[in-house]
């Protein structure tokens, strides 16, 4: 089970390249290093199961650019690897939680509220601090799962006779995930996210509450 991960939120202009590279080293290359260690023996034994804790944040979540990129990388890596792994009777499963209420997220968002956003333009800084952070609190309060809940989902994937390749833990995100896969051009889902954030934010917050 690969579960290592770090987060990053905020306007892109305010993130250093060193911090971005560090995040990718943990979230993506940490997984790659682990798989390189365990996969050869699984191939020799013609059996094994690699479970990767990914994230629904690989969807299209504003102000999570680098974190989302790391999860896109994880998903692409596993989508490629699962085909050859199947030849050796090795299962690969992606567990995709939504928001999970832990000290990890609490600390991340507390730091974001205190951070300096002078390196970006005033409009972007206001959107992030007044709109994104405000909505995020409501999202975690309304849709956040407990670590124990995620552990139970992971256990079910591990124990499945025929392990699924992808398992989402929060049904609330299923419609947006389905819309993205059904919209090859990307305009519908991009428009939907834009409207949720910028045009119907009050309705979104009311619905979450």
Short mmCIF file of N, CA and C in Angstrom, two decimals, residues 9-178:
data_model
loop_
_atom_site.label_atom_id
_atom_site.label_comp_id
_atom_site.label_asym_id
_atom_site.label_seq_id
_atom_site.Cartn_x
_atom_site.Cartn_y
_atom_site.Cartn_z
N UNK A 9 -1.44 24.11 -1.61
CA UNK A 9 -2.55 24.92 -2.12
C UNK A 9 -2.09 26.36 -2.23
N UNK A 10 -2.71 27.07 -3.16
CA UNK A 10 -2.41 28.49 -3.30
C UNK A 10 -2.14 28.87 -4.73
N UNK A 11 -2.07 30.17 -5.01
CA UNK A 11 -1.78 30.64 -6.36
C UNK A 11 -0.42 30.15 -6.83
N UNK A 12 -0.33 29.79 -8.09
CA UNK A 12 0.90 29.22 -8.65
C UNK A 12 2.09 30.16 -8.48
N UNK A 13 1.87 31.46 -8.64
CA UNK A 13 2.97 32.41 -8.57
C UNK A 13 3.63 32.45 -7.20
N UNK A 14 2.92 31.96 -6.19
CA UNK A 14 3.42 32.03 -4.82
C UNK A 14 4.14 30.75 -4.39
N UNK A 15 4.23 29.76 -5.29
CA UNK A 15 4.87 28.49 -4.95
C UNK A 15 6.27 28.45 -5.57
N UNK A 16 7.25 28.02 -4.80
CA UNK A 16 8.61 27.92 -5.33
C UNK A 16 8.78 26.62 -6.12
N UNK A 17 9.69 26.65 -7.08
CA UNK A 17 9.97 25.44 -7.86
C UNK A 17 10.53 24.34 -6.95
N UNK A 18 11.32 24.74 -5.96
CA UNK A 18 11.88 23.74 -5.03
C UNK A 18 10.77 23.02 -4.28
N UNK A 19 9.75 23.77 -3.84
CA UNK A 19 8.63 23.15 -3.12
C UNK A 19 7.83 22.24 -4.05
N UNK A 20 7.66 22.67 -5.31
CA UNK A 20 6.95 21.84 -6.29
C UNK A 20 7.70 20.53 -6.53
N UNK A 21 9.02 20.61 -6.70
CA UNK A 21 9.83 19.42 -6.95
C UNK A 21 9.80 18.48 -5.75
N UNK A 22 9.81 19.05 -4.55
CA UNK A 22 9.74 18.23 -3.34
C UNK A 22 8.42 17.48 -3.26
N UNK A 23 7.33 18.16 -3.61
CA UNK A 23 6.03 17.51 -3.61
C UNK A 23 5.99 16.36 -4.62
N UNK A 24 6.49 16.60 -5.83
CA UNK A 24 6.50 15.55 -6.84
C UNK A 24 7.38 14.38 -6.41
N UNK A 25 8.46 14.69 -5.72
CA UNK A 25 9.36 13.62 -5.27
C UNK A 25 8.67 12.70 -4.29
N UNK A 26 7.81 13.24 -3.45
CA UNK A 26 7.06 12.41 -2.50
C UNK A 26 5.85 11.76 -3.16
N UNK A 27 4.99 12.57 -3.75
CA UNK A 27 3.70 12.06 -4.22
C UNK A 27 3.82 11.15 -5.43
N UNK A 28 4.74 11.44 -6.33
CA UNK A 28 4.89 10.62 -7.53
C UNK A 28 6.10 9.70 -7.46
N UNK A 29 7.29 10.27 -7.30
CA UNK A 29 8.48 9.42 -7.33
C UNK A 29 8.58 8.52 -6.11
N UNK A 30 7.94 8.90 -5.01
CA UNK A 30 7.87 7.99 -3.86
C UNK A 30 7.15 6.70 -4.25
N UNK A 31 6.04 6.85 -4.98
CA UNK A 31 5.31 5.68 -5.48
C UNK A 31 6.17 4.88 -6.46
N UNK A 32 6.84 5.57 -7.37
CA UNK A 32 7.66 4.89 -8.37
C UNK A 32 8.76 4.08 -7.69
N UNK A 33 9.42 4.66 -6.70
CA UNK A 33 10.48 3.94 -5.98
C UNK A 33 9.94 2.69 -5.31
N UNK A 34 8.76 2.81 -4.69
CA UNK A 34 8.16 1.65 -4.02
C UNK A 34 7.83 0.54 -5.01
N UNK A 35 7.21 0.91 -6.13
CA UNK A 35 6.82 -0.10 -7.12
C UNK A 35 8.06 -0.78 -7.71
N UNK A 36 9.11 -0.02 -7.96
CA UNK A 36 10.34 -0.62 -8.48
C UNK A 36 10.91 -1.67 -7.52
N UNK A 37 10.69 -1.48 -6.22
CA UNK A 37 11.19 -2.44 -5.23
C UNK A 37 10.37 -3.72 -5.19
N UNK A 38 9.03 -3.59 -5.25
CA UNK A 38 8.17 -4.75 -5.01
C UNK A 38 7.76 -5.49 -6.28
N UNK A 39 7.72 -4.78 -7.41
CA UNK A 39 7.18 -5.39 -8.62
C UNK A 39 7.98 -6.58 -9.14
N UNK A 40 9.33 -6.52 -9.17
CA UNK A 40 10.08 -7.67 -9.71
C UNK A 40 9.78 -8.99 -9.01
N UNK A 41 9.66 -8.96 -7.67
CA UNK A 41 9.37 -10.20 -6.95
C UNK A 41 7.95 -10.67 -7.21
N UNK A 42 7.01 -9.70 -7.33
CA UNK A 42 5.64 -10.07 -7.66
C UNK A 42 5.56 -10.73 -9.03
N UNK A 43 6.34 -10.21 -9.97
CA UNK A 43 6.37 -10.82 -11.30
C UNK A 43 6.91 -12.24 -11.24
N UNK A 44 7.97 -12.43 -10.47
CA UNK A 44 8.55 -13.78 -10.35
C UNK A 44 7.56 -14.76 -9.73
N UNK A 45 6.79 -14.29 -8.74
CA UNK A 45 5.81 -15.13 -8.05
C UNK A 45 4.51 -15.27 -8.82
N UNK A 46 4.38 -14.44 -9.88
CA UNK A 46 3.13 -14.40 -10.65
C UNK A 46 1.94 -14.12 -9.73
N UNK A 47 2.12 -13.13 -8.87
CA UNK A 47 1.02 -12.76 -7.98
C UNK A 47 1.39 -11.58 -7.11
N UNK A 48 0.41 -10.73 -6.83
CA UNK A 48 0.64 -9.59 -5.96
C UNK A 48 -0.46 -8.56 -6.14
N UNK A 49 -0.46 -7.58 -5.26
CA UNK A 49 -1.49 -6.54 -5.32
C UNK A 49 -0.87 -5.25 -4.80
N UNK A 50 -0.83 -4.22 -5.64
CA UNK A 50 -0.32 -2.92 -5.26
C UNK A 50 -1.52 -1.97 -5.15
N UNK A 51 -1.70 -1.40 -3.96
CA UNK A 51 -2.80 -0.47 -3.73
C UNK A 51 -2.21 0.93 -3.54
N UNK A 52 -2.68 1.86 -4.35
CA UNK A 52 -2.15 3.22 -4.34
C UNK A 52 -3.23 4.18 -3.85
N UNK A 53 -2.93 4.93 -2.80
CA UNK A 53 -3.86 5.95 -2.34
C UNK A 53 -3.65 7.18 -3.22
N UNK A 54 -4.58 7.38 -4.13
CA UNK A 54 -4.52 8.52 -5.04
C UNK A 54 -5.42 9.62 -4.47
N UNK A 55 -6.19 10.28 -5.29
CA UNK A 55 -7.08 11.33 -4.81
C UNK A 55 -8.05 11.73 -5.91
N UNK A 56 -9.25 12.06 -5.51
CA UNK A 56 -10.20 12.62 -6.47
C UNK A 56 -9.74 14.01 -6.90
N UNK A 57 -8.75 14.58 -6.20
CA UNK A 57 -8.20 15.88 -6.56
C UNK A 57 -7.52 15.83 -7.92
N UNK A 58 -7.32 14.62 -8.46
CA UNK A 58 -6.84 14.51 -9.82
C UNK A 58 -7.90 14.92 -10.82
N UNK A 59 -9.04 15.36 -10.34
CA UNK A 59 -10.11 15.83 -11.23
C UNK A 59 -9.71 17.17 -11.85
N UNK A 60 -10.10 18.26 -11.21
CA UNK A 60 -9.83 19.60 -11.75
C UNK A 60 -10.17 20.59 -10.65
N UNK A 61 -9.36 20.64 -9.62
CA UNK A 61 -9.67 21.45 -8.45
C UNK A 61 -8.82 22.71 -8.46
N UNK A 62 -9.45 23.85 -8.48
CA UNK A 62 -8.75 25.13 -8.59
C UNK A 62 -7.83 25.36 -7.39
N UNK A 63 -6.68 25.99 -7.65
CA UNK A 63 -5.66 26.36 -6.66
C UNK A 63 -4.95 25.15 -6.06
N UNK A 64 -5.08 24.00 -6.68
CA UNK A 64 -4.33 22.80 -6.28
C UNK A 64 -3.49 22.32 -7.46
N UNK A 65 -2.93 23.26 -8.21
CA UNK A 65 -2.32 22.95 -9.50
C UNK A 65 -1.25 21.86 -9.40
N UNK A 66 -0.29 22.04 -8.51
CA UNK A 66 0.84 21.10 -8.43
C UNK A 66 0.43 19.79 -7.76
N UNK A 67 -0.39 19.89 -6.71
CA UNK A 67 -0.90 18.68 -6.07
C UNK A 67 -1.72 17.86 -7.07
N UNK A 68 -2.61 18.54 -7.81
CA UNK A 68 -3.40 17.84 -8.81
C UNK A 68 -2.51 17.22 -9.87
N UNK A 69 -1.45 17.94 -10.27
CA UNK A 69 -0.51 17.41 -11.27
C UNK A 69 0.15 16.12 -10.77
N UNK A 70 0.49 16.09 -9.48
CA UNK A 70 1.12 14.89 -8.93
C UNK A 70 0.15 13.71 -8.95
N UNK A 71 -1.13 13.98 -8.71
CA UNK A 71 -2.12 12.90 -8.73
C UNK A 71 -2.45 12.46 -10.16
N UNK A 72 -2.43 13.40 -11.11
CA UNK A 72 -2.55 13.03 -12.51
C UNK A 72 -1.40 12.10 -12.89
N UNK A 73 -0.19 12.42 -12.41
CA UNK A 73 0.98 11.60 -12.71
C UNK A 73 0.82 10.20 -12.12
N UNK A 74 0.33 10.13 -10.90
CA UNK A 74 0.09 8.83 -10.25
C UNK A 74 -0.92 8.02 -11.06
N UNK A 75 -2.00 8.66 -11.47
CA UNK A 75 -3.03 7.95 -12.21
C UNK A 75 -2.51 7.49 -13.57
N UNK A 76 -1.77 8.34 -14.27
CA UNK A 76 -1.22 7.96 -15.56
C UNK A 76 -0.21 6.83 -15.44
N UNK A 77 0.63 6.90 -14.43
CA UNK A 77 1.62 5.85 -14.16
C UNK A 77 0.92 4.50 -13.95
N UNK A 78 -0.12 4.50 -13.13
CA UNK A 78 -0.83 3.25 -12.83
C UNK A 78 -1.64 2.75 -14.02
N UNK A 79 -2.23 3.67 -14.78
CA UNK A 79 -3.00 3.26 -15.96
C UNK A 79 -2.10 2.57 -16.98
N UNK A 80 -0.87 3.02 -17.10
CA UNK A 80 0.08 2.37 -18.01
C UNK A 80 0.56 1.03 -17.44
N UNK A 81 0.89 1.04 -16.15
CA UNK A 81 1.49 -0.14 -15.53
C UNK A 81 0.50 -1.30 -15.39
N UNK A 82 -0.78 -1.00 -15.19
CA UNK A 82 -1.75 -2.05 -14.90
C UNK A 82 -1.87 -3.06 -16.03
N UNK A 83 -1.60 -2.62 -17.26
CA UNK A 83 -1.74 -3.52 -18.40
C UNK A 83 -0.67 -4.62 -18.37
N UNK A 84 0.59 -4.22 -18.21
CA UNK A 84 1.64 -5.24 -18.16
C UNK A 84 1.60 -6.03 -16.86
N UNK A 85 1.19 -5.39 -15.76
CA UNK A 85 1.11 -6.10 -14.48
C UNK A 85 0.11 -7.24 -14.55
N UNK A 86 -0.97 -7.01 -15.25
CA UNK A 86 -2.00 -8.04 -15.38
C UNK A 86 -1.44 -9.31 -16.02
N UNK A 87 -0.49 -9.15 -16.93
CA UNK A 87 0.14 -10.30 -17.58
C UNK A 87 0.81 -11.22 -16.56
N UNK A 88 1.26 -10.63 -15.44
CA UNK A 88 1.95 -11.41 -14.40
C UNK A 88 1.05 -11.68 -13.19
N UNK A 89 -0.26 -11.51 -13.38
CA UNK A 89 -1.23 -11.76 -12.31
C UNK A 89 -1.01 -10.83 -11.12
N UNK A 90 -0.56 -9.62 -11.40
CA UNK A 90 -0.36 -8.59 -10.37
C UNK A 90 -1.46 -7.55 -10.52
N UNK A 91 -2.21 -7.33 -9.47
CA UNK A 91 -3.30 -6.34 -9.49
C UNK A 91 -2.79 -4.99 -9.03
N UNK A 92 -3.32 -3.94 -9.64
CA UNK A 92 -3.04 -2.58 -9.21
C UNK A 92 -4.37 -1.89 -8.97
N UNK A 93 -4.50 -1.25 -7.82
CA UNK A 93 -5.75 -0.56 -7.47
C UNK A 93 -5.46 0.86 -7.04
N UNK A 94 -6.25 1.78 -7.58
CA UNK A 94 -6.20 3.18 -7.17
C UNK A 94 -7.37 3.46 -6.23
N UNK A 95 -7.08 3.85 -5.00
CA UNK A 95 -8.12 4.28 -4.06
C UNK A 95 -8.15 5.80 -4.12
N UNK A 96 -9.32 6.37 -4.44
CA UNK A 96 -9.43 7.81 -4.68
C UNK A 96 -10.35 8.47 -3.66
N UNK A 97 -9.79 8.93 -2.53
CA UNK A 97 -10.62 9.66 -1.57
C UNK A 97 -10.89 11.08 -2.07
N UNK A 98 -11.94 11.67 -1.49
CA UNK A 98 -12.14 13.10 -1.63
C UNK A 98 -11.47 13.77 -0.44
N UNK A 99 -12.08 14.80 0.12
CA UNK A 99 -11.49 15.43 1.31
C UNK A 99 -11.54 14.49 2.51
N UNK A 100 -10.43 14.43 3.23
CA UNK A 100 -10.34 13.60 4.43
C UNK A 100 -9.95 14.52 5.60
N UNK A 101 -10.70 14.46 6.67
CA UNK A 101 -10.49 15.35 7.80
C UNK A 101 -9.40 14.80 8.71
N UNK A 102 -8.20 15.35 8.58
CA UNK A 102 -7.06 14.94 9.40
C UNK A 102 -6.27 16.19 9.78
N UNK A 103 -5.25 16.01 10.64
CA UNK A 103 -4.35 17.11 10.98
C UNK A 103 -3.58 17.59 9.75
N UNK A 104 -3.35 16.69 8.80
CA UNK A 104 -2.66 17.02 7.55
C UNK A 104 -3.37 18.17 6.85
N UNK A 105 -4.67 18.03 6.62
CA UNK A 105 -5.43 19.07 5.93
C UNK A 105 -5.59 20.31 6.81
N UNK A 106 -5.85 20.12 8.09
CA UNK A 106 -6.04 21.26 8.98
C UNK A 106 -4.82 22.15 8.99
N UNK A 107 -3.65 21.56 9.12
CA UNK A 107 -2.40 22.34 9.13
C UNK A 107 -2.17 23.02 7.80
N UNK A 108 -2.44 22.30 6.70
CA UNK A 108 -2.23 22.85 5.36
C UNK A 108 -3.06 24.11 5.15
N UNK A 109 -4.33 24.07 5.54
CA UNK A 109 -5.20 25.22 5.31
C UNK A 109 -4.96 26.34 6.32
N UNK A 110 -4.52 26.01 7.53
CA UNK A 110 -4.16 27.04 8.49
C UNK A 110 -2.94 27.82 7.99
N UNK A 111 -1.96 27.11 7.43
CA UNK A 111 -0.79 27.77 6.86
C UNK A 111 -1.17 28.63 5.66
N UNK A 112 -2.13 28.15 4.87
CA UNK A 112 -2.57 28.92 3.70
C UNK A 112 -3.24 30.22 4.11
N UNK A 113 -3.96 30.22 5.21
CA UNK A 113 -4.64 31.43 5.67
C UNK A 113 -3.64 32.49 6.15
N UNK A 114 -2.45 32.05 6.61
CA UNK A 114 -1.45 32.99 7.13
C UNK A 114 -0.39 33.38 6.10
N UNK A 115 -0.42 32.76 4.93
CA UNK A 115 0.66 32.92 3.95
C UNK A 115 0.64 34.31 3.30
N UNK A 116 1.77 34.65 2.70
CA UNK A 116 1.94 35.92 1.99
C UNK A 116 1.62 35.72 0.51
N UNK A 117 0.67 36.47 -0.01
CA UNK A 117 0.27 36.34 -1.40
C UNK A 117 0.58 37.58 -2.22
N UNK A 118 1.61 38.30 -1.78
CA UNK A 118 2.00 39.52 -2.48
C UNK A 118 2.63 39.25 -3.84
N UNK A 119 3.05 38.01 -4.09
CA UNK A 119 3.68 37.69 -5.37
C UNK A 119 2.65 37.48 -6.49
N UNK A 120 1.38 37.45 -6.15
CA UNK A 120 0.35 37.33 -7.18
C UNK A 120 -0.45 38.63 -7.25
N UNK A 121 -1.33 38.74 -8.22
CA UNK A 121 -2.12 39.96 -8.37
C UNK A 121 -3.22 40.01 -7.30
N UNK A 122 -3.69 41.20 -6.95
CA UNK A 122 -4.70 41.33 -5.88
C UNK A 122 -5.98 40.54 -6.13
N UNK A 123 -6.41 40.47 -7.39
CA UNK A 123 -7.66 39.75 -7.69
C UNK A 123 -7.52 38.26 -7.40
N UNK A 124 -6.40 37.67 -7.83
CA UNK A 124 -6.16 36.25 -7.56
C UNK A 124 -6.04 35.99 -6.07
N UNK A 125 -5.33 36.87 -5.36
CA UNK A 125 -5.18 36.71 -3.91
C UNK A 125 -6.53 36.76 -3.22
N UNK A 126 -7.40 37.66 -3.67
CA UNK A 126 -8.72 37.77 -3.06
C UNK A 126 -9.57 36.54 -3.36
N UNK A 127 -9.51 36.06 -4.61
CA UNK A 127 -10.26 34.85 -4.97
C UNK A 127 -9.84 33.68 -4.10
N UNK A 128 -8.52 33.54 -3.89
CA UNK A 128 -8.02 32.42 -3.10
C UNK A 128 -8.42 32.55 -1.63
N UNK A 129 -8.18 33.71 -1.04
CA UNK A 129 -8.41 33.85 0.40
C UNK A 129 -9.89 33.97 0.75
N UNK A 130 -10.66 34.68 -0.09
CA UNK A 130 -12.06 34.93 0.25
C UNK A 130 -13.02 33.90 -0.32
N UNK A 131 -12.65 33.29 -1.44
CA UNK A 131 -13.56 32.35 -2.10
C UNK A 131 -13.12 30.91 -1.88
N UNK A 132 -11.87 30.60 -2.28
CA UNK A 132 -11.41 29.21 -2.19
C UNK A 132 -11.34 28.72 -0.75
N UNK A 133 -10.63 29.45 0.10
CA UNK A 133 -10.46 28.99 1.48
C UNK A 133 -11.81 28.91 2.21
N UNK A 134 -12.68 29.86 1.91
CA UNK A 134 -14.01 29.85 2.54
C UNK A 134 -14.79 28.61 2.11
N UNK A 135 -14.79 28.31 0.82
CA UNK A 135 -15.50 27.14 0.32
C UNK A 135 -14.87 25.84 0.84
N UNK A 136 -13.56 25.85 0.95
CA UNK A 136 -12.86 24.64 1.40
C UNK A 136 -13.30 24.22 2.79
N UNK A 137 -13.47 25.19 3.67
CA UNK A 137 -13.94 24.86 5.02
C UNK A 137 -15.30 24.17 4.97
N UNK A 138 -16.20 24.69 4.10
CA UNK A 138 -17.52 24.08 3.98
C UNK A 138 -17.44 22.68 3.36
N UNK A 139 -16.55 22.51 2.38
CA UNK A 139 -16.39 21.20 1.73
C UNK A 139 -15.93 20.16 2.75
N UNK A 140 -14.92 20.51 3.54
CA UNK A 140 -14.42 19.55 4.53
C UNK A 140 -15.45 19.28 5.61
N UNK A 141 -16.19 20.31 6.01
CA UNK A 141 -17.20 20.11 7.05
C UNK A 141 -18.35 19.24 6.55
N UNK A 142 -18.71 19.39 5.27
CA UNK A 142 -19.87 18.68 4.73
C UNK A 142 -19.52 17.31 4.15
N UNK A 143 -18.38 17.24 3.41
CA UNK A 143 -18.07 16.04 2.64
C UNK A 143 -16.86 15.27 3.14
N UNK A 144 -16.17 15.82 4.14
CA UNK A 144 -14.94 15.17 4.62
C UNK A 144 -15.20 13.81 5.22
N UNK A 145 -14.33 12.85 4.89
CA UNK A 145 -14.38 11.52 5.48
C UNK A 145 -13.32 11.39 6.58
N UNK A 146 -13.51 10.40 7.43
CA UNK A 146 -12.52 10.14 8.48
C UNK A 146 -11.44 9.22 7.93
N UNK A 147 -10.24 9.25 8.52
CA UNK A 147 -9.20 8.30 8.11
C UNK A 147 -9.65 6.85 8.27
N UNK A 148 -10.46 6.58 9.30
CA UNK A 148 -10.96 5.22 9.52
C UNK A 148 -11.85 4.77 8.36
N UNK A 149 -12.63 5.70 7.83
CA UNK A 149 -13.49 5.38 6.69
C UNK A 149 -12.65 5.02 5.47
N UNK A 150 -11.60 5.79 5.23
CA UNK A 150 -10.71 5.50 4.10
C UNK A 150 -10.02 4.15 4.30
N UNK A 151 -9.64 3.86 5.54
CA UNK A 151 -9.00 2.58 5.83
C UNK A 151 -9.95 1.42 5.54
N UNK A 152 -11.23 1.58 5.86
CA UNK A 152 -12.21 0.53 5.59
C UNK A 152 -12.38 0.33 4.08
N UNK A 153 -12.42 1.41 3.32
CA UNK A 153 -12.49 1.29 1.86
C UNK A 153 -11.26 0.57 1.32
N UNK A 154 -10.10 0.93 1.84
CA UNK A 154 -8.85 0.30 1.38
C UNK A 154 -8.84 -1.18 1.71
N UNK A 155 -9.33 -1.54 2.89
CA UNK A 155 -9.40 -2.94 3.29
C UNK A 155 -10.30 -3.73 2.35
N UNK A 156 -11.43 -3.13 1.95
CA UNK A 156 -12.32 -3.82 1.03
C UNK A 156 -11.65 -4.06 -0.32
N UNK A 157 -10.87 -3.09 -0.77
CA UNK A 157 -10.14 -3.25 -2.04
C UNK A 157 -9.09 -4.36 -1.90
N UNK A 158 -8.38 -4.38 -0.78
CA UNK A 158 -7.36 -5.39 -0.55
C UNK A 158 -7.96 -6.80 -0.49
N UNK A 159 -9.15 -6.90 0.07
CA UNK A 159 -9.77 -8.21 0.27
C UNK A 159 -10.62 -8.67 -0.90
N UNK A 160 -10.78 -7.83 -1.90
CA UNK A 160 -11.65 -8.18 -3.02
C UNK A 160 -11.08 -9.35 -3.82
N UNK A 161 -11.91 -10.37 -4.14
CA UNK A 161 -11.42 -11.49 -4.95
C UNK A 161 -10.91 -11.03 -6.32
N UNK A 162 -11.57 -10.05 -6.90
CA UNK A 162 -11.14 -9.46 -8.17
C UNK A 162 -10.98 -7.95 -7.94
N UNK A 163 -9.81 -7.52 -7.51
CA UNK A 163 -9.61 -6.12 -7.10
C UNK A 163 -9.93 -5.14 -8.23
N UNK A 164 -10.65 -4.08 -7.91
CA UNK A 164 -10.94 -3.06 -8.93
C UNK A 164 -9.69 -2.25 -9.23
N UNK A 165 -9.60 -1.71 -10.44
CA UNK A 165 -8.48 -0.82 -10.75
C UNK A 165 -8.69 0.54 -10.08
N UNK A 166 -9.92 1.03 -10.08
CA UNK A 166 -10.20 2.35 -9.51
C UNK A 166 -11.36 2.24 -8.52
N UNK A 167 -11.16 2.80 -7.33
CA UNK A 167 -12.21 2.76 -6.30
C UNK A 167 -12.32 4.14 -5.66
N UNK A 168 -13.46 4.82 -5.86
CA UNK A 168 -13.70 6.12 -5.23
C UNK A 168 -14.40 5.90 -3.90
N UNK A 169 -13.97 6.66 -2.90
CA UNK A 169 -14.50 6.45 -1.56
C UNK A 169 -15.66 7.38 -1.23
N UNK A 170 -15.90 8.39 -2.07
CA UNK A 170 -16.93 9.38 -1.76
C UNK A 170 -17.85 9.55 -2.96
N UNK A 171 -19.08 9.09 -2.83
CA UNK A 171 -20.03 9.10 -3.95
C UNK A 171 -20.40 10.51 -4.39
N UNK A 172 -20.17 11.51 -3.54
CA UNK A 172 -20.55 12.87 -3.89
C UNK A 172 -19.78 13.39 -5.11
N UNK A 173 -18.60 12.80 -5.38
CA UNK A 173 -17.79 13.27 -6.49
C UNK A 173 -18.00 12.45 -7.77
N UNK A 174 -18.85 11.44 -7.70
CA UNK A 174 -19.08 10.59 -8.87
C UNK A 174 -19.64 11.35 -10.07
N UNK A 175 -20.62 12.25 -9.90
CA UNK A 175 -21.16 12.95 -11.08
C UNK A 175 -20.09 13.76 -11.82
N UNK A 176 -19.24 14.49 -11.09
CA UNK A 176 -18.21 15.29 -11.75
C UNK A 176 -17.17 14.40 -12.43
N UNK A 177 -16.82 13.28 -11.79
CA UNK A 177 -15.88 12.35 -12.40
C UNK A 177 -16.45 11.74 -13.67
N UNK A 178 -17.73 11.39 -13.62
CA UNK A 178 -18.38 10.81 -14.80
C UNK A 178 -18.49 11.83 -15.92
#
